[in-house]
């Protein structure tokens, strides 16, 4: 067991953990934040996607000892009570079915929009290739990412205008 | 139909004033759909607070199929509520109040539609009664809409203002309740977003796997890789020394865990012998699981082997015969008539797994009674039939049902897998042993290896086409799987199969091979494979007859008739023809100009009381890479309750159907499952998603569910399209094994 200091959603946490323990289980079992999901344990399904230093990472295969920067989970994606445009779009497009994969889907999409405010279908397909949805909500995921991108663009334009 | 049986309404005031209405009536459709839900009274609650907030309890488990939103919509509609005023709360698991709370068989909507309407209509009549008293006007001059009761003069009172007085009104006789004219609906038939979307999108939903109970331990469980093997010993000292591990022990197999009052699942969810590891976090017990060295007694273990099953089935097909389910009239004569053209085709479909995104898990807290008090148990889990999780506690430990509390949580997928309770029997047994609350989580490998699979199988098809290009004889030999001569779930042909009711000269026979591998209900059981065989073979016959496929298929339907009038589980050829024609028209089938290497494929199937036709547009390149560009879906499930939810279920069924047919296959070798995780059991990704074009015929038939019926026609629509594009006929799934790659 070793001590680790983690920055998660802007807060500092001291945790005692085995160096090999994946970040996923530190977040879920030690920090008791359960929005990040366990799906496969081998970085195939994407349900455990979080951001480390802003980049999407599969937390089920990332040992806590290898975490090298601030972590954002689905619980930290909104700005206080103000939802991230993706979260608003997810609700509007009625994307979720069972909902289990959606935290990971939204985190992957958020990383895409952070670097590409006008993604094409091909950009979305590429950025979302690491996440699958067993319920098959892909049609709506794609539509919601486009809608969220348009919020961003409208927002930017409004700010420019003001 | 049991609608004339005893019905009962109860009413009482809620704290702080307001109305609470409870409707209890028999499950009207219990006999109709060969119940996945046991027949018990259903009870539903509506509460109206003085501030106008309307709370509606959603009684049935949510697994992504949308019933937590759809059922309350029906109540709100009949009440005259404004949807914005409604708060939906998942009802607690309590059969004494809510009856059997189950989700399965696409039956939640048909079973509950009228009950929900009565619930809403009763509340509406009581609110109108209250307004009549308070406004001193005649009831007939009042109307409920937008969460108000409005008088013809324009005077009105809100539901919140009326709630306390409404609660004192006599409860109307459910027999004389009148329902709203569907033309005046403002909620039913519209698109309503899922009531849990906000918590899902913010990561705050509580699934079973997210449960945290004070003092809770974490557990993993390891069963014999060869199904049915029993743990004899393991490296106990080494395992117990691992960091985070607090205990490790063997559980003996226990068949009592699989005993169920529910015939559909009786005998399935047994406790398998294995090794439990307990610790202070999930990773510690997963890590220990990987280091386990177990000595197994494999003498009772399964020896199933898929390649041997395939060989055996081919021999059975060549020999013919089987139990006669339908004798036909002159089948042999037509097949041997030299003037007829004859086609014989052997079809194969594999075992597949459920792979719910949320691996199986259960939290249990078994408390031994102190000083003569009885033992108690509390269980937390996502289940399609949560109350039945009590059965393991009753049957294994002699607990009384009233001393067991079950908490039903949202499921991260069900698809039929969460109808069974093997995993909860494990969690209960571990908690019983350690005397503490424990959360058991399965790894993905546990989940795949210990699934109750969609059963594989084979069909040998023969048919004769006469000189007029018409079907003269149909000979269908189903080669499936059973235990002790009884078909396993999803294997074999049911009596309501299209080929058995609609065709004129059809012989249907069936042979079952014995299997140990556990099988269960997988989204549209039986139908999901029969559709592939029947609808592909009909296309083969249309080609043999040199006929247009759509015209040939419609001809096979014959005259417009409903085989068992009034019974929703019975095929109605008129509705079938209408959806086929609609899919043809909307897809441009037969008219659309298509580039070389692109084809349209048609398929129809009737199951789960739904008539569905689909046309897939597929392009195939020289290397057999295929892309499903578009799927046109025409559906008659009667009126639609939630348009967004209905389309969502169809989109999901198309993607699920495509993912499964394209790349999924479970194989066993000497009783061991050969697939472990998503690296060798892949799932379709977003890039392969077709556009999906949905059209409803909103007939005035009883509304039915959409969780399953749009899936079965997808596979034959795609393989028929590949044939249209390339002339290559695919008779086995998954397509990856036939050399075709989905892109």
PDB file of C-alpha atoms in Angstrom, chain B residues 59-200:
ATOM      1  CA  UNK B  59     -44.183   0.046 -10.728  1.00  0.00           C
ATOM      2  CA  UNK B  60     -42.085  -1.994 -13.162  1.00  0.00           C
ATOM      3  CA  UNK B  61     -38.299  -2.394 -13.340  1.00  0.00           C
ATOM      4  CA  UNK B  62     -36.421  -0.150 -15.780  1.00  0.00           C
ATOM      5  CA  UNK B  63     -33.631  -1.673 -17.872  1.00  0.00           C
ATOM      6  CA  UNK B  64     -33.550   0.845 -20.686  1.00  0.00           C
ATOM      7  CA  UNK B  65     -36.826  -0.178 -22.284  1.00  0.00           C
ATOM      8  CA  UNK B  66     -38.528   3.006 -21.094  1.00  0.00           C
ATOM      9  CA  UNK B  67     -41.377   1.774 -18.892  1.00  0.00           C
ATOM     10  CA  UNK B  68     -40.490   4.150 -16.076  1.00  0.00           C
ATOM     11  CA  UNK B  69     -41.536   6.940 -18.430  1.00  0.00           C
ATOM     12  CA  UNK B  70     -44.261   5.268 -20.516  1.00  0.00           C
ATOM     13  CA  UNK B  71     -46.509   3.858 -17.777  1.00  0.00           C
ATOM     14  CA  UNK B  72     -46.803   7.152 -15.873  1.00  0.00           C
ATOM     15  CA  UNK B  73     -47.545   8.922 -19.202  1.00  0.00           C
ATOM     16  CA  UNK B  74     -50.698   6.814 -19.565  1.00  0.00           C
ATOM     17  CA  UNK B  75     -51.924   7.722 -16.077  1.00  0.00           C
ATOM     18  CA  UNK B  76     -51.134  11.393 -16.565  1.00  0.00           C
ATOM     19  CA  UNK B  77     -53.007  11.434 -19.867  1.00  0.00           C
ATOM     20  CA  UNK B  78     -56.244  10.011 -18.471  1.00  0.00           C
ATOM     21  CA  UNK B  79     -56.086  12.285 -15.434  1.00  0.00           C
ATOM     22  CA  UNK B  80     -55.784  15.393 -17.510  1.00  0.00           C
ATOM     23  CA  UNK B  81     -52.438  16.198 -15.879  1.00  0.00           C
ATOM     24  CA  UNK B  82     -49.810  18.431 -17.379  1.00  0.00           C
ATOM     25  CA  UNK B  83     -46.678  16.302 -17.848  1.00  0.00           C
ATOM     26  CA  UNK B  84     -44.528  19.139 -16.464  1.00  0.00           C
ATOM     27  CA  UNK B  85     -46.319  18.766 -13.100  1.00  0.00           C
ATOM     28  CA  UNK B  86     -45.547  15.055 -12.854  1.00  0.00           C
ATOM     29  CA  UNK B  87     -42.719  13.602 -10.809  1.00  0.00           C
ATOM     30  CA  UNK B  88     -42.085   9.918 -11.431  1.00  0.00           C
ATOM     31  CA  UNK B  89     -40.817   7.792  -8.569  1.00  0.00           C
ATOM     32  CA  UNK B  90     -39.767   4.164  -8.922  1.00  0.00           C
ATOM     33  CA  UNK B  91     -42.105   2.178  -6.712  1.00  0.00           C
ATOM     34  CA  UNK B  92     -40.591   0.057  -3.946  1.00  0.00           C
ATOM     35  CA  UNK B  93     -40.592  -3.710  -4.467  1.00  0.00           C
ATOM     36  CA  UNK B  94     -43.655  -4.852  -2.596  1.00  0.00           C
ATOM     37  CA  UNK B  95     -45.978  -7.413  -4.107  1.00  0.00           C
ATOM     38  CA  UNK B  96     -48.569  -6.852  -1.401  1.00  0.00           C
ATOM     39  CA  UNK B  97     -49.055  -3.335  -2.764  1.00  0.00           C
ATOM     40  CA  UNK B  98     -47.915  -3.460  -6.365  1.00  0.00           C
ATOM     41  CA  UNK B  99     -48.363  -7.065  -7.410  1.00  0.00           C
ATOM     42  CA  UNK B 100     -45.632  -8.781  -9.371  1.00  0.00           C
ATOM     43  CA  UNK B 101     -43.289  -6.087 -10.608  1.00  0.00           C
ATOM     44  CA  UNK B 102     -41.661  -7.637 -13.623  1.00  0.00           C
ATOM     45  CA  UNK B 103     -40.336  -6.596 -17.009  1.00  0.00           C
ATOM     46  CA  UNK B 104     -40.031  -9.083 -19.821  1.00  0.00           C
ATOM     47  CA  UNK B 105     -41.514 -10.402 -23.018  1.00  0.00           C
ATOM     48  CA  UNK B 106     -42.333  -6.885 -24.312  1.00  0.00           C
ATOM     49  CA  UNK B 107     -45.448  -7.274 -22.169  1.00  0.00           C
ATOM     50  CA  UNK B 108     -45.265  -4.337 -19.767  1.00  0.00           C
ATOM     51  CA  UNK B 109     -47.296  -2.014 -21.990  1.00  0.00           C
ATOM     52  CA  UNK B 110     -49.976  -4.504 -23.129  1.00  0.00           C
ATOM     53  CA  UNK B 111     -50.422  -5.845 -19.610  1.00  0.00           C
ATOM     54  CA  UNK B 112     -50.751  -2.456 -18.022  1.00  0.00           C
ATOM     55  CA  UNK B 113     -52.276  -0.096 -20.599  1.00  0.00           C
ATOM     56  CA  UNK B 114     -55.885  -0.451 -19.449  1.00  0.00           C
ATOM     57  CA  UNK B 115     -54.930  -0.616 -15.777  1.00  0.00           C
ATOM     58  CA  UNK B 116     -53.020   2.648 -16.132  1.00  0.00           C
ATOM     59  CA  UNK B 117     -55.923   4.251 -17.959  1.00  0.00           C
ATOM     60  CA  UNK B 118     -58.323   3.205 -15.195  1.00  0.00           C
ATOM     61  CA  UNK B 119     -55.956   4.596 -12.625  1.00  0.00           C
ATOM     62  CA  UNK B 120     -55.834   7.943 -14.381  1.00  0.00           C
ATOM     63  CA  UNK B 121     -59.550   8.035 -15.127  1.00  0.00           C
ATOM     64  CA  UNK B 122     -60.435   7.332 -11.469  1.00  0.00           C
ATOM     65  CA  UNK B 123     -58.239  10.153 -10.285  1.00  0.00           C
ATOM     66  CA  UNK B 124     -59.815  12.432 -12.879  1.00  0.00           C
ATOM     67  CA  UNK B 125     -63.375  11.565 -11.769  1.00  0.00           C
ATOM     68  CA  UNK B 126     -62.542  12.206  -8.126  1.00  0.00           C
ATOM     69  CA  UNK B 127     -60.972  15.564  -8.972  1.00  0.00           C
ATOM     70  CA  UNK B 128     -64.059  16.465 -11.000  1.00  0.00           C
ATOM     71  CA  UNK B 129     -66.267  15.386  -8.080  1.00  0.00           C
ATOM     72  CA  UNK B 130     -64.321  17.688  -5.782  1.00  0.00           C
ATOM     73  CA  UNK B 131     -64.623  20.597  -8.214  1.00  0.00           C
ATOM     74  CA  UNK B 132     -68.339  19.987  -8.572  1.00  0.00           C
ATOM     75  CA  UNK B 133     -68.737  20.382  -4.802  1.00  0.00           C
ATOM     76  CA  UNK B 134     -66.463  23.366  -4.400  1.00  0.00           C
ATOM     77  CA  UNK B 135     -67.654  25.303  -7.448  1.00  0.00           C
ATOM     78  CA  UNK B 136     -71.272  24.198  -6.883  1.00  0.00           C
ATOM     79  CA  UNK B 137     -71.785  23.145 -10.493  1.00  0.00           C
ATOM     80  CA  UNK B 138     -72.841  19.967 -12.311  1.00  0.00           C
ATOM     81  CA  UNK B 139     -70.167  17.367 -12.961  1.00  0.00           C
ATOM     82  CA  UNK B 140     -71.073  17.179 -16.626  1.00  0.00           C
ATOM     83  CA  UNK B 141     -70.138  20.853 -17.041  1.00  0.00           C
ATOM     84  CA  UNK B 142     -66.590  20.147 -15.883  1.00  0.00           C
ATOM     85  CA  UNK B 143     -63.521  18.981 -17.724  1.00  0.00           C
ATOM     86  CA  UNK B 144     -60.050  18.023 -16.501  1.00  0.00           C
ATOM     87  CA  UNK B 145     -57.082  19.225 -18.500  1.00  0.00           C
ATOM     88  CA  UNK B 146     -53.676  20.845 -17.928  1.00  0.00           C
ATOM     89  CA  UNK B 147     -53.764  19.869 -14.232  1.00  0.00           C
ATOM     90  CA  UNK B 148     -56.957  21.824 -13.689  1.00  0.00           C
ATOM     91  CA  UNK B 149     -60.688  21.156 -13.574  1.00  0.00           C
ATOM     92  CA  UNK B 150     -62.340  23.757 -15.765  1.00  0.00           C
ATOM     93  CA  UNK B 151     -66.026  24.730 -15.810  1.00  0.00           C
ATOM     94  CA  UNK B 152     -67.827  25.621 -19.024  1.00  0.00           C
ATOM     95  CA  UNK B 153     -68.104  29.198 -17.685  1.00  0.00           C
ATOM     96  CA  UNK B 154     -64.303  29.398 -17.616  1.00  0.00           C
ATOM     97  CA  UNK B 155     -63.966  29.134 -13.830  1.00  0.00           C
ATOM     98  CA  UNK B 156     -61.359  26.617 -12.776  1.00  0.00           C
ATOM     99  CA  UNK B 157     -59.485  25.049  -9.878  1.00  0.00           C
ATOM    100  CA  UNK B 158     -56.065  23.440  -9.967  1.00  0.00           C
ATOM    101  CA  UNK B 159     -55.498  19.796  -9.082  1.00  0.00           C
ATOM    102  CA  UNK B 160     -53.471  20.987  -6.089  1.00  0.00           C
ATOM    103  CA  UNK B 161     -56.397  23.064  -4.774  1.00  0.00           C
ATOM    104  CA  UNK B 162     -58.729  20.103  -5.258  1.00  0.00           C
ATOM    105  CA  UNK B 163     -56.505  17.353  -3.896  1.00  0.00           C
ATOM    106  CA  UNK B 164     -57.694  17.206  -0.280  1.00  0.00           C
ATOM    107  CA  UNK B 165     -61.398  17.256  -1.143  1.00  0.00           C
ATOM    108  CA  UNK B 166     -60.838  14.859  -4.040  1.00  0.00           C
ATOM    109  CA  UNK B 167     -59.392  12.342  -1.611  1.00  0.00           C
ATOM    110  CA  UNK B 168     -62.764  12.275   0.197  1.00  0.00           C
ATOM    111  CA  UNK B 169     -64.764  11.583  -2.952  1.00  0.00           C
ATOM    112  CA  UNK B 170     -66.283   8.172  -3.564  1.00  0.00           C
ATOM    113  CA  UNK B 171     -64.074   5.951  -5.659  1.00  0.00           C
ATOM    114  CA  UNK B 172     -65.720   5.378  -9.025  1.00  0.00           C
ATOM    115  CA  UNK B 173     -66.720   1.928 -10.155  1.00  0.00           C
ATOM    116  CA  UNK B 174     -63.987   0.915 -12.607  1.00  0.00           C
ATOM    117  CA  UNK B 175     -66.602  -0.749 -14.823  1.00  0.00           C
ATOM    118  CA  UNK B 176     -68.303   2.526 -15.664  1.00  0.00           C
ATOM    119  CA  UNK B 177     -65.173   4.634 -16.106  1.00  0.00           C
ATOM    120  CA  UNK B 178     -64.962   6.273 -19.478  1.00  0.00           C
ATOM    121  CA  UNK B 179     -61.646   6.750 -21.204  1.00  0.00           C
ATOM    122  CA  UNK B 180     -60.600   9.835 -23.100  1.00  0.00           C
ATOM    123  CA  UNK B 181     -61.072   9.901 -26.838  1.00  0.00           C
ATOM    124  CA  UNK B 182     -57.589   9.134 -28.213  1.00  0.00           C
ATOM    125  CA  UNK B 183     -58.005  12.072 -30.608  1.00  0.00           C
ATOM    126  CA  UNK B 184     -57.826  14.415 -27.627  1.00  0.00           C
ATOM    127  CA  UNK B 185     -54.580  12.939 -26.276  1.00  0.00           C
ATOM    128  CA  UNK B 186     -51.922  15.485 -25.376  1.00  0.00           C
ATOM    129  CA  UNK B 187     -49.347  13.141 -23.772  1.00  0.00           C
ATOM    130  CA  UNK B 188     -49.844   9.636 -25.209  1.00  0.00           C
ATOM    131  CA  UNK B 189     -48.292   9.471 -28.660  1.00  0.00           C
ATOM    132  CA  UNK B 190     -45.965  12.428 -28.107  1.00  0.00           C
ATOM    133  CA  UNK B 191     -42.204  12.255 -27.589  1.00  0.00           C
ATOM    134  CA  UNK B 192     -41.362  12.443 -23.901  1.00  0.00           C
ATOM    135  CA  UNK B 193     -37.734  12.307 -22.795  1.00  0.00           C
ATOM    136  CA  UNK B 194     -36.827   9.600 -20.264  1.00  0.00           C
ATOM    137  CA  UNK B 195     -37.552  10.694 -16.704  1.00  0.00           C
ATOM    138  CA  UNK B 196     -34.053   9.649 -15.599  1.00  0.00           C
ATOM    139  CA  UNK B 197     -32.111  11.376 -18.381  1.00  0.00           C
ATOM    140  CA  UNK B 198     -30.724  14.073 -16.084  1.00  0.00           C
ATOM    141  CA  UNK B 199     -29.324  11.659 -13.503  1.00  0.00           C
ATOM    142  CA  UNK B 200     -27.918   9.439 -16.248  1.00  0.00           C
TER     143      UNK B 200
END
